[in-house]
Coordinates of C-alpha atoms in Angstrom, one line a residue:
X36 CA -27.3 68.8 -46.6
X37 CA -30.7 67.7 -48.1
X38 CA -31.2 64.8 -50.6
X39 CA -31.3 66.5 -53.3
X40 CA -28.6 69.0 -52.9
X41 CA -26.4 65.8 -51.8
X42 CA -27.8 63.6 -55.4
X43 CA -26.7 67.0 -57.5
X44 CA -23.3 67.1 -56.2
X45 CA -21.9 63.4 -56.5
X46 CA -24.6 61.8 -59.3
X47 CA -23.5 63.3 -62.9
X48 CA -25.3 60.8 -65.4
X49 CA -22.2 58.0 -67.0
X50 CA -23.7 55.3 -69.7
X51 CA -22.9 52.5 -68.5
X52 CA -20.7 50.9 -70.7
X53 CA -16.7 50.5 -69.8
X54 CA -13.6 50.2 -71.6
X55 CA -11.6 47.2 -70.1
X56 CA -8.4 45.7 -71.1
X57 CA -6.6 42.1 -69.6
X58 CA -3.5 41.5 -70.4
X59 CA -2.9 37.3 -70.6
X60 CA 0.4 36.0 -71.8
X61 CA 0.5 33.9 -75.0
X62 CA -0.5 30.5 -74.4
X63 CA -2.9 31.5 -71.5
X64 CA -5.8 30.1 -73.6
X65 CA -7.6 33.3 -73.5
X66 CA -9.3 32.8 -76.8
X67 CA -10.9 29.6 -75.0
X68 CA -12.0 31.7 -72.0
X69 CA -13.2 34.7 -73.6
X70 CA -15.3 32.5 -76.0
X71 CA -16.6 30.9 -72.8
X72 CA -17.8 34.1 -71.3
X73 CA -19.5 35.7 -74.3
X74 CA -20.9 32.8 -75.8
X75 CA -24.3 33.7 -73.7
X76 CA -23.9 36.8 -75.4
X77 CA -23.5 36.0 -79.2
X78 CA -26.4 33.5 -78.5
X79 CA -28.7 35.9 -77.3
X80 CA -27.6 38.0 -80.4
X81 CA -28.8 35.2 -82.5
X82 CA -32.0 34.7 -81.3
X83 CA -32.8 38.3 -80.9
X84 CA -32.4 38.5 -84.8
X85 CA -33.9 35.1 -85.4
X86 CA -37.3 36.6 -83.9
X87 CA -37.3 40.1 -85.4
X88 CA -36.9 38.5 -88.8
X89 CA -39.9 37.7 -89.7
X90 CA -41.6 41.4 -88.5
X91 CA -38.2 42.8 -90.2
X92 CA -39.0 41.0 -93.4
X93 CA -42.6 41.9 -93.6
X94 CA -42.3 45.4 -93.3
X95 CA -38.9 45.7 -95.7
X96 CA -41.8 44.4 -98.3
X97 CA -44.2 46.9 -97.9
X98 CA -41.7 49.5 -97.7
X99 CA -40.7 48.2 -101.5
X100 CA -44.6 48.6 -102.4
X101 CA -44.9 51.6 -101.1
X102 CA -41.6 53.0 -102.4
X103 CA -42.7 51.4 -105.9
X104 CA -46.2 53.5 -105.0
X105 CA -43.8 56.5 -104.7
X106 CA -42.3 56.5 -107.8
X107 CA -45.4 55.7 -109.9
X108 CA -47.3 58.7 -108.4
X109 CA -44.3 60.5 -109.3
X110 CA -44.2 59.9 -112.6
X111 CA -48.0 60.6 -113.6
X112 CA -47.5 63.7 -111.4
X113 CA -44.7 64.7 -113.6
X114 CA -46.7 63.7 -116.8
X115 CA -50.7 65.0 -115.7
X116 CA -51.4 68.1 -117.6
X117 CA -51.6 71.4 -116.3
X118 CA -55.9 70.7 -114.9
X119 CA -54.3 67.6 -112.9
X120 CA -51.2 68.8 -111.6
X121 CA -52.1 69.7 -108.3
X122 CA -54.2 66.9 -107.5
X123 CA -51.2 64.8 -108.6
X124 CA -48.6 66.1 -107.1
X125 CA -50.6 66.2 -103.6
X126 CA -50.9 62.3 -104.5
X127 CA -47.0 61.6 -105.0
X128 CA -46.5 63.7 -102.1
X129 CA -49.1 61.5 -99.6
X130 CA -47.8 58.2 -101.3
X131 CA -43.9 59.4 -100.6
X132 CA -44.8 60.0 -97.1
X133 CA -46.2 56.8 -96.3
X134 CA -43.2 55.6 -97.2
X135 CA -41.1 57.2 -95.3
X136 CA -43.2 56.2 -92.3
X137 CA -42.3 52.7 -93.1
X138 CA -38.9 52.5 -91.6
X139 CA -37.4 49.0 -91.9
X140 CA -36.0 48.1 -87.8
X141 CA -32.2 47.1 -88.3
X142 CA -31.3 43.6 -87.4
X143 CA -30.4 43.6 -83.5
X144 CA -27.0 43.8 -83.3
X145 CA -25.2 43.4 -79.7
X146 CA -21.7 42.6 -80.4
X147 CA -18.6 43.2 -82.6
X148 CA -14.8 42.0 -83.0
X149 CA -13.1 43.5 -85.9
X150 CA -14.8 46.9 -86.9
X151 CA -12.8 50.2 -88.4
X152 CA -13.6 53.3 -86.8
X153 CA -16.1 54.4 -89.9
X154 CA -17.9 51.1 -89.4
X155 CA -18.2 51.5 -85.6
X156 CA -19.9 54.9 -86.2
X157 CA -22.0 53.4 -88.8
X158 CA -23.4 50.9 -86.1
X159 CA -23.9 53.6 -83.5
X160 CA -25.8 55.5 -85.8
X161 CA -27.8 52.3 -86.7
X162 CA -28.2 50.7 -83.1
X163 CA -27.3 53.7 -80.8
X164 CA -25.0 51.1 -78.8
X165 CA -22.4 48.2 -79.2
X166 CA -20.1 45.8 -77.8
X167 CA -16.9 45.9 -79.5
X168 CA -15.2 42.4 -78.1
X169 CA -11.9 40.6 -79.1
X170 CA -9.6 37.8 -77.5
X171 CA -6.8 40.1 -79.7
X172 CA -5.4 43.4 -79.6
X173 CA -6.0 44.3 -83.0
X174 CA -8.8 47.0 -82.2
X175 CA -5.6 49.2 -81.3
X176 CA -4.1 49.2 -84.4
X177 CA -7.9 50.1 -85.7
X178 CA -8.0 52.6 -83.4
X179 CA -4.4 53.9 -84.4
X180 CA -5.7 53.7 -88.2
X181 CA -4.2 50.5 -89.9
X182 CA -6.0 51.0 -92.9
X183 CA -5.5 55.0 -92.9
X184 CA -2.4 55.5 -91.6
X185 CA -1.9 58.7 -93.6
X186 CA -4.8 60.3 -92.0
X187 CA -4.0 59.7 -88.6
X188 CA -5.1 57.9 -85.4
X189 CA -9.6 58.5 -85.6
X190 CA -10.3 58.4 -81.9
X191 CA -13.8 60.7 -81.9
X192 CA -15.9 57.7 -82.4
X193 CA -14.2 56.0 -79.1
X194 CA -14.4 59.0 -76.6
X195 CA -17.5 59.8 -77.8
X196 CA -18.6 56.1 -77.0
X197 CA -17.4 56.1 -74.0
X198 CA -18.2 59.6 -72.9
X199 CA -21.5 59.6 -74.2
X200 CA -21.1 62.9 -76.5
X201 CA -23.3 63.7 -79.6
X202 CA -21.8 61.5 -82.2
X203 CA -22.5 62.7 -86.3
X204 CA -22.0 60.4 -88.9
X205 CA -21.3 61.5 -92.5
X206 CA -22.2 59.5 -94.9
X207 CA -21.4 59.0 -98.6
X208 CA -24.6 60.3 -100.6
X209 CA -26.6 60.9 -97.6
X210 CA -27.0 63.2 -95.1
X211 CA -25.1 62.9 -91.9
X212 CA -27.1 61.3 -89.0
X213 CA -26.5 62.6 -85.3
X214 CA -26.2 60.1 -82.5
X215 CA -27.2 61.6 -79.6
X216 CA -25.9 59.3 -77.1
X217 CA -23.5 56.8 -78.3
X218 CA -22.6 54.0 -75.9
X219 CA -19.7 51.8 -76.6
X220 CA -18.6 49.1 -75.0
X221 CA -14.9 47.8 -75.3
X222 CA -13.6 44.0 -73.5
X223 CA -10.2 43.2 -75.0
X224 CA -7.8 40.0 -73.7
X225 CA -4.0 40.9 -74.9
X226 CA -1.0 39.9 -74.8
X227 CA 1.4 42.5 -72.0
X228 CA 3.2 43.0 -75.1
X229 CA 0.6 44.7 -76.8
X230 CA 0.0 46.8 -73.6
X231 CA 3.6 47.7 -73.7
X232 CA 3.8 49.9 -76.6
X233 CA 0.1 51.7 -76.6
X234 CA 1.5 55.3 -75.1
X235 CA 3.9 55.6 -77.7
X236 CA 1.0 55.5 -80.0
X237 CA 0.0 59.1 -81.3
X238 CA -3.0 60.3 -79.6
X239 CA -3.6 57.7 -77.1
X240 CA -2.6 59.3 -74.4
X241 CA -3.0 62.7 -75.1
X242 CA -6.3 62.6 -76.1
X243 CA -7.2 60.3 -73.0
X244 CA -8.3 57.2 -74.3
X245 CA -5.8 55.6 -72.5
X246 CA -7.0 56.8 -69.5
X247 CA -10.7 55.3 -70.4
X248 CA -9.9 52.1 -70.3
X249 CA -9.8 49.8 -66.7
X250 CA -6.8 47.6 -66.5
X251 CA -6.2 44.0 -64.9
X252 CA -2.7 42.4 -64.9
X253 CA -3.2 39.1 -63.4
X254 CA 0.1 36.7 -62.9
X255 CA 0.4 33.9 -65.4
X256 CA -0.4 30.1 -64.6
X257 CA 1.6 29.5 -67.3
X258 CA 3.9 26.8 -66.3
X259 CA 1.7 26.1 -63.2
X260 CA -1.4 24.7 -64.5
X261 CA -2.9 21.4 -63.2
X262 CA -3.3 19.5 -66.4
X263 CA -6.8 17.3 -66.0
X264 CA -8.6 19.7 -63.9
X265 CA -12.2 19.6 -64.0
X266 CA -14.0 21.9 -66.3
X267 CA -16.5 24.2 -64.5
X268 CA -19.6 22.5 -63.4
X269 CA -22.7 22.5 -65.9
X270 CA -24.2 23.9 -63.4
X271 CA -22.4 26.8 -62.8
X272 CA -22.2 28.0 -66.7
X273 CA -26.3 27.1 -66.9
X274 CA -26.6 29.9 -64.2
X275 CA -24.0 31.9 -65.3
X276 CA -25.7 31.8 -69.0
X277 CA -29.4 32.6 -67.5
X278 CA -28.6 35.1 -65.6
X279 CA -26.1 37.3 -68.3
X280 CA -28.7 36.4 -70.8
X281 CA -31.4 37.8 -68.0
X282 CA -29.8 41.2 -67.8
X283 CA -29.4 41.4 -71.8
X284 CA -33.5 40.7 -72.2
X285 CA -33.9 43.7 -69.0
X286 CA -31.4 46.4 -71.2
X287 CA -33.7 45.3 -74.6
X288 CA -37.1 46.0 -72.6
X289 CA -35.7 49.5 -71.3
X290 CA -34.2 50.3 -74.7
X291 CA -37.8 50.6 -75.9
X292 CA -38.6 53.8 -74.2
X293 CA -38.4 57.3 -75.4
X294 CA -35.3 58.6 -73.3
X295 CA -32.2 57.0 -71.0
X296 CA -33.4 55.6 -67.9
X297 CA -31.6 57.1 -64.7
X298 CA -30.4 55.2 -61.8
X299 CA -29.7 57.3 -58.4
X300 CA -27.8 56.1 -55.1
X301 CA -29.7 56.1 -51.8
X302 CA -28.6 58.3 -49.1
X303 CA -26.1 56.4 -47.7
X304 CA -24.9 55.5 -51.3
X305 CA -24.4 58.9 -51.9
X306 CA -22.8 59.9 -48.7
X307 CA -20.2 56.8 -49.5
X308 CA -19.4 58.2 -53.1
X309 CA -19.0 61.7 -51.8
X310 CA -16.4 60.3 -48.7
X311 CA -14.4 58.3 -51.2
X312 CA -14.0 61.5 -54.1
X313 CA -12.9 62.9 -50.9
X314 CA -10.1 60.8 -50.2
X315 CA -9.5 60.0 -53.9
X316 CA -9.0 63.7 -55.0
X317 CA -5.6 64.4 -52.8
X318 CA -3.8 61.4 -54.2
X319 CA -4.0 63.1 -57.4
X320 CA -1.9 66.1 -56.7
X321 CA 1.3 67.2 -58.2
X322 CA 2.9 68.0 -55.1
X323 CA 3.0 64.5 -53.4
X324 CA -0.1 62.9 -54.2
X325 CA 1.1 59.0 -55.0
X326 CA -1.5 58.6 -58.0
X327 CA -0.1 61.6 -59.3
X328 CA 1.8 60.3 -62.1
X329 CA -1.9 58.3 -63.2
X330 CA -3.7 61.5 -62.8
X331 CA -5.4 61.4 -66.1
X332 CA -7.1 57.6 -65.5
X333 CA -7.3 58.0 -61.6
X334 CA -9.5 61.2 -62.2
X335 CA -12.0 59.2 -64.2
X336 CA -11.7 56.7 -61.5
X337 CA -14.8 58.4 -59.3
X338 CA -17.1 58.5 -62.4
X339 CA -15.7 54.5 -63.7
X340 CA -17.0 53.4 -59.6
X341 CA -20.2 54.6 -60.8
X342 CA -20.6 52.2 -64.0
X343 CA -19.3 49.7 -62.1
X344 CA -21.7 50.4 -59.0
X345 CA -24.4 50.5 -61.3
X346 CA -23.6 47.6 -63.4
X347 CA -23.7 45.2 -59.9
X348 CA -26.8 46.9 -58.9
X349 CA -28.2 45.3 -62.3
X350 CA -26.9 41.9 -62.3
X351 CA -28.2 41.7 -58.3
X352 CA -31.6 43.0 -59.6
X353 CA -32.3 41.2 -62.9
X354 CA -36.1 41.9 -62.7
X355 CA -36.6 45.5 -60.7
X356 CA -33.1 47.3 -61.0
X357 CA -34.5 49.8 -62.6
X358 CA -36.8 50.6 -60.5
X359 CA -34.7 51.1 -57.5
X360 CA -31.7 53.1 -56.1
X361 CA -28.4 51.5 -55.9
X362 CA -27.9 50.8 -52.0
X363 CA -24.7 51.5 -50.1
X364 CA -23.9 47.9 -50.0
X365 CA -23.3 47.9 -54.2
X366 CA -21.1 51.0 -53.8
X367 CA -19.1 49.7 -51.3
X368 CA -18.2 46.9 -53.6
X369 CA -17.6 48.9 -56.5
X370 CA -14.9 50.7 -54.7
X371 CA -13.5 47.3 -53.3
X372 CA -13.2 46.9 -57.6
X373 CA -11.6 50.6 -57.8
X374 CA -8.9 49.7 -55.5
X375 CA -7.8 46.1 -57.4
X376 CA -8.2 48.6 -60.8
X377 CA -5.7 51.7 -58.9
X378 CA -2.8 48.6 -58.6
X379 CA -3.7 47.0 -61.8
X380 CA -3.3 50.5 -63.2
X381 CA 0.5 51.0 -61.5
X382 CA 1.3 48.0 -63.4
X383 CA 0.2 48.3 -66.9
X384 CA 1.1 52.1 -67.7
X385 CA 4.5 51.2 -65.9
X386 CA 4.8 48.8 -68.4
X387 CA 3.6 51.1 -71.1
X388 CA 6.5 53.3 -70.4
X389 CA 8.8 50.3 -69.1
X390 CA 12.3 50.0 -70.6
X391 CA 13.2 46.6 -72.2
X392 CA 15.9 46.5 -69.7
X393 CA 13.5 47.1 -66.5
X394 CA 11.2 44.0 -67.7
X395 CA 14.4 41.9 -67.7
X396 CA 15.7 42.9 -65.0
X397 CA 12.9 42.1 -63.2
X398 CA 13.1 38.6 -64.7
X399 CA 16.8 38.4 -62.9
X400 CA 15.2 39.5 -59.7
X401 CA 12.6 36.9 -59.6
X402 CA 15.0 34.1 -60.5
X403 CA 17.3 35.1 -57.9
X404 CA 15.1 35.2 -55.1
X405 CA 13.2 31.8 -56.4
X406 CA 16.7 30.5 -56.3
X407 CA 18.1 32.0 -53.6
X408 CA 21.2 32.9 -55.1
X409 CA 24.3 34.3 -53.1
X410 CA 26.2 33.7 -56.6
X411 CA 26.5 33.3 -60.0
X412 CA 27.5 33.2 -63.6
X413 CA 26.2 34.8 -66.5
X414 CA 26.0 31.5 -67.7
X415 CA 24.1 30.1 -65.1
X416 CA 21.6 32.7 -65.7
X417 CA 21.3 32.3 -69.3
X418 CA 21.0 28.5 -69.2
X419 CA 17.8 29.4 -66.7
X420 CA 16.8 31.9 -69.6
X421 CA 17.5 30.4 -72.5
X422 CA 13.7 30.9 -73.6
X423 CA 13.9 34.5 -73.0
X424 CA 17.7 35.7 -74.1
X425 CA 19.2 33.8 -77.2
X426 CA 22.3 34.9 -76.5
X427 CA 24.3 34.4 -73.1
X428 CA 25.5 38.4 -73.9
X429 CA 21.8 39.9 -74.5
X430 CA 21.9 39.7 -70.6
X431 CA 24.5 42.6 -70.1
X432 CA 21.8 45.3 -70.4
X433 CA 19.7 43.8 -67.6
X434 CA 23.0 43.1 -65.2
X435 CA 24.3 46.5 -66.3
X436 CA 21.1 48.1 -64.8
X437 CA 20.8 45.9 -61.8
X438 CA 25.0 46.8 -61.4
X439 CA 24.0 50.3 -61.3
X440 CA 21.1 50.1 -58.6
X441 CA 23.4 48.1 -56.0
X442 CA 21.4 44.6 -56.6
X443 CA 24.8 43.0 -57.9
X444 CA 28.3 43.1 -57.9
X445 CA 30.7 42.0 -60.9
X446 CA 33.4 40.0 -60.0
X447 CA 36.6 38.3 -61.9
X448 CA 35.4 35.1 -63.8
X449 CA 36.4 32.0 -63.1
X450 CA 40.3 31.2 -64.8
X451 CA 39.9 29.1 -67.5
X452 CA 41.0 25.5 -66.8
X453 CA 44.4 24.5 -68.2
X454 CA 43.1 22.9 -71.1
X455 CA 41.9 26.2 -72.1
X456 CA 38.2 25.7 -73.4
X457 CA 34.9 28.2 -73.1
X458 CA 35.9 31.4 -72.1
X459 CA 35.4 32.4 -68.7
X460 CA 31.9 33.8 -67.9
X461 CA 31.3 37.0 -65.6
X462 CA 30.5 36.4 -62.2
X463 CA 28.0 38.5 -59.7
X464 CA 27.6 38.1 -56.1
X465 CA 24.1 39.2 -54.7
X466 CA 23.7 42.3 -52.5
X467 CA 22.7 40.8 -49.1
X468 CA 21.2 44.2 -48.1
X469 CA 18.1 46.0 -49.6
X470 CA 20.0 48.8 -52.2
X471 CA 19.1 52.5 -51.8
X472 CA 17.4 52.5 -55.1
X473 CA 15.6 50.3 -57.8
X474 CA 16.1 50.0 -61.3
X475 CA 12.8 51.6 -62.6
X476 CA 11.4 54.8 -62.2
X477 CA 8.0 54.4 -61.0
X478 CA 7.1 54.4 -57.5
X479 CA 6.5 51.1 -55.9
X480 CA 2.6 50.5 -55.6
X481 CA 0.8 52.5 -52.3
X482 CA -2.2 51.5 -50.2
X483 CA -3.0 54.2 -48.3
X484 CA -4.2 53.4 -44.7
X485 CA -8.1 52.8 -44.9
X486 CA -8.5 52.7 -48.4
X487 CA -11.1 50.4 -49.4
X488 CA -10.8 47.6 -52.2
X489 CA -6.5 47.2 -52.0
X490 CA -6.9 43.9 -50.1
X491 CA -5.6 40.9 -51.9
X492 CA -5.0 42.7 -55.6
X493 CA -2.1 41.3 -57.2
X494 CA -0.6 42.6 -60.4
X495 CA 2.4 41.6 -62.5
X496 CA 5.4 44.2 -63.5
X497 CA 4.7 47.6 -60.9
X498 CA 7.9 47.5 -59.3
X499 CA 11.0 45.5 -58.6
X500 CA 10.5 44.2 -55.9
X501 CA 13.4 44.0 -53.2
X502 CA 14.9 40.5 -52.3
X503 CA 17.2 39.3 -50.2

C-alpha cells in the first residue's frame, strides 16, 4: 500500500478540540485545581485583549466617521435634485462601502464558564472557536435548556462544535451568519453525582453527545490527604505556565491564515492507527464484542486518539509542530491515553445507568473487605455509615441486593437481653466463596491481551468487585 493510499484511509481531518469531563467528589478542592491549571489560560486571554485594544479602539473610531460619512452622503443623495442625483448617489454608495470595509476585530476571546447555548453560537460566530470551562456541572443543565425548558434540550451548537459542521446563527434583526467550522472546546470537573443522572436527560444520549465527551473517574483522597504537603514547586508551575501559554501564542499565529492547517501521521504513525482501528473495531460488535454495550463513545474512540495524538504532537513541538508529521512515538502514546479513557468510560456510563442500590452496595462490599468481616449487624454497618445512610433501615435495599447475589446471608438477631432494651438488629454472615453472580449488570472491566494503554488505569464504580 503506497503513502498516500495508506494517509486517505486512516487520516479523516478532526479539529482538535475535545470534550472531557472529571468526575471529583465534593470536597476534592477541584475549584482550587482547576483554577490552578487555567490560570495560564485566562491570563493569556487578558493580555491578548490588553494589546489588541488600542488597534481595536482606533479602528471602531473610524468606522463611526465613516459610518457618520455614510449617512450624510445619504441624505444629500436623497435631497440633490434630479441634475445631481446620480453623482450623489454613486457618492453615498462609495462612502457606504468604505465603511463596510472597516470591520471592527472582536476582542480575543479564549475562554468561557457559564454561556447558554444562543450565546455560545454567538461567540462561534464571532471568534470561530472557544473554550467553554467550569469547576461545576452547570453547563449540563445549559445544555438540557434551564432557561428554555419548554423548548427542549438545544444540542446543535455542541455537536456541531465538536464535530466541526457548518454552524448558522440567526440573529434578531440581522441576517444569520454561517460558521463554517465551529470548534468547541468543553473541560468540566463534577461531582459523580452529576455524572449519575446525565443519560436520563432527553437527548443526551440519543443524539450522541454523551458519547463526545472523554471520561476520567479517578479514586478520591478524600479522607487520605497528607495535610501540610508541599505545594508544587515554583518551578514546576513557571514551566508549566510558559509552555501552555507557548502553545496558545503558536494556535493565535496559525489562526491568521486563510484556511485550517492540516497535520498528517508519518508512515509508521499511520500504519499504528490503522493496526489499532483494527483491533478496536471487533470489540464493538453486538455478538460478543466486550465494548459493545459503549458502542456509541468507543466508535468515536479511533477519531478522539487522533485529537489527542495531535494535541501531544503540539505541546512536544511548541515552535515547528506545524510543520511536521506526528511520529509514531506520539501515537503510541495517545493510544496508551485511549486505553485509561476505554476503563474510565466502563465506570462512568455504569454509573449513569447505576441503581442507587448498586452504588451502596458497593459501599458494603468495600467496607467488608477493608474490615475483613466474617460477621455482622446491621448496626454495625450503619454506625460505619452513618455519613452515608441516616437511618439504620435505609440499608435494607443494599443488603437485600447483596442477599440476592449470594454475597450475604441473613441470620436470626441477637435475643434481646433480659432487660429488654434496643430491639435486636439483623445479622449477616459473609459468603466465604466468590458468588456466581454480582449485583450490577454491567460487565466487569476487560483488557484484552495486547491492548495498549490499559496498564495501571484505575477508575471508581465499574464493577463490584469480588471479596473474600
Amino acid at each position: 500500500m503506497s503513502t498516500d493510499e495508506l494517509h486517505e484511509r486512516v487520516s479523516a481531518p478532526h479539529a482538535l478540540c475535545l470534550f472531557v469531563a472529571v468526575g471529583m467528589d465534593a470536597g476534592a478542592r477541584k475549584s482550587a485545581v482547576f483554577t490552578a491549571l487555567t490560570r495560564p489560560l485566562a491570563d493569556f486571554e487578558r493580555d491578548q485583549a490588553a494589546a489588541a485594544l488600542p488597534a481595536i479602539t482606533e479602528t471602531a473610531v473610524l468606522r463611526r466617521i465613516a459610518d457618520q460619512a455614510a449617512a450624510h452622503a445619504e441624505a444629500t443623495a436623497g435631497k440633490a435634485p434630479p441634475s445631481q442625483q446620480q453623482e450623489a448617489r454613486a457618492e453615498a454608495i462609495a462612502r457606504a462601502a468604505e465603511a463596510a470595509n472597516l470591520v471592527v476585530p472582536p476582542i480575543p476571546r479564549w475562554l468561557v464558564d457559564d454561556a447558554t447555548p444562543e450565546a455560545l453560537a454567538g461567540l462561534l460566530a464571532v471568534h470561530g472557536r472557544i473554550a467553554l470551562l467550569s469547576p461545576e456541572g452547570d453547563v449540563f443543565d445549559q445544555m438540557a435548556g434551564r432557561y428554555n425548558q419548554h423548548a427542549g434540550p438545544n444540542l446543535g451548537v455542541y455537536l456541531k462544535g465538536h464535530a466541526g459542521d457548518l454552524l448558522k446563527v440567526d440573529r434578531r434583526g440581522r441576517p444569520p451568519e454561517y460558521v463554517q467550522r465551529p470548534c468547541l472546546t468543553i473541560g468540566l470537573t463534577v461531582q459523580p453525582e452529576v455524572l449519575r443522572g446525565l443519560a436520563a436527560r432527553p437527548g443526551f444520549s440519543g443524539r450522541g453527545l454523551l458519547a463526545r465527551f472523554l471520561y476520567s473517574l479517578p479514586p478520591s483522597l478524600v479522607g487520605r490527604r497528607q495535610p501540610g504537603t508541599p505545594p508544587v514547586p515554583q518551578t514546576v508551575t513557571n514551566r508549566y505556565t510558559l509552555q501552555l501559554q507557548a502553545l496558545a501564542a503558536s494556535l493565535t499565529t496559525t489562526a491568521r491564515g486563510d484556511g485550517p492547517v492540516l497535520l498528517a501521521l508519518d508512515q509508521a504513525a499511520a500504519e499504528q492507527l490503522l493496526a489499532f482501528e483494527r483491533h478496536l473495531e471487533p470489540r464493538l460488535a453486538a455478538d460478543g464484542g466486550d465494548l459493545a454495550h459503549l458502542a456509541g463513545w468507543a466508535a468515536k474512540l479511533a477519531g478522539a486518539t487522533c485529537r489527542l495524538a495531535a494535541l501531544l504532537h503540539l505541546a512536544g513541538h511548541l515552535r515547528d509542530g506545524w510543520a511536521q508529521p506526528i511520529g509514531a512515538d506520539t501515537l503510541a502514546g495517545a493510544i496508551r491515553l485511549a486505553g485509561y479513557l476505554v476503563e474510565h468510560a466502563r465506570a462512568v456510563f455504569d454509573l449513569m445507568g447505576a441503581d442507587p442500590r448498586v452504588d451502596d452496595a458497593r459501599w458494603l462490599l468495600d467496607w467488608i473487605n477493608r474490615t475483613n468481616q466474617a460477621q455482622f449487624s446491621r448496626r454495625d454497618a450503619h454506625q460505619a455509615a452513618r455519613g452515608r445512610f441516616r437511618k439504620a433501615t435505609d440499608l435494607e435495599p443494599a443488603l437485600a441486593l447483596l442477599e440476592e447475589h449470594g454475597w450475604l446471608r441473613r441470620v436470626d438477631a441477637n435475643p434481646a437481653g433480659p432487660k429488654g432494651g434496643r430491639p435486636p438488629s439483623p445479622r449477616f454472615l459473609i459468603n466465604p466463596l466468590h458468588p456466581a453472580t454480582e449485583p450490577s449488570q454491567p460487565t466487569k472491566p476487560h483488557v484484552p491481551t495486547g491492548s495498549e494503554g490499559s496498564e495501571g488505569s484505575e477508575a471508581r464504580g465499574d464493577t463490584l468487585r469480588s471479596h473474600r
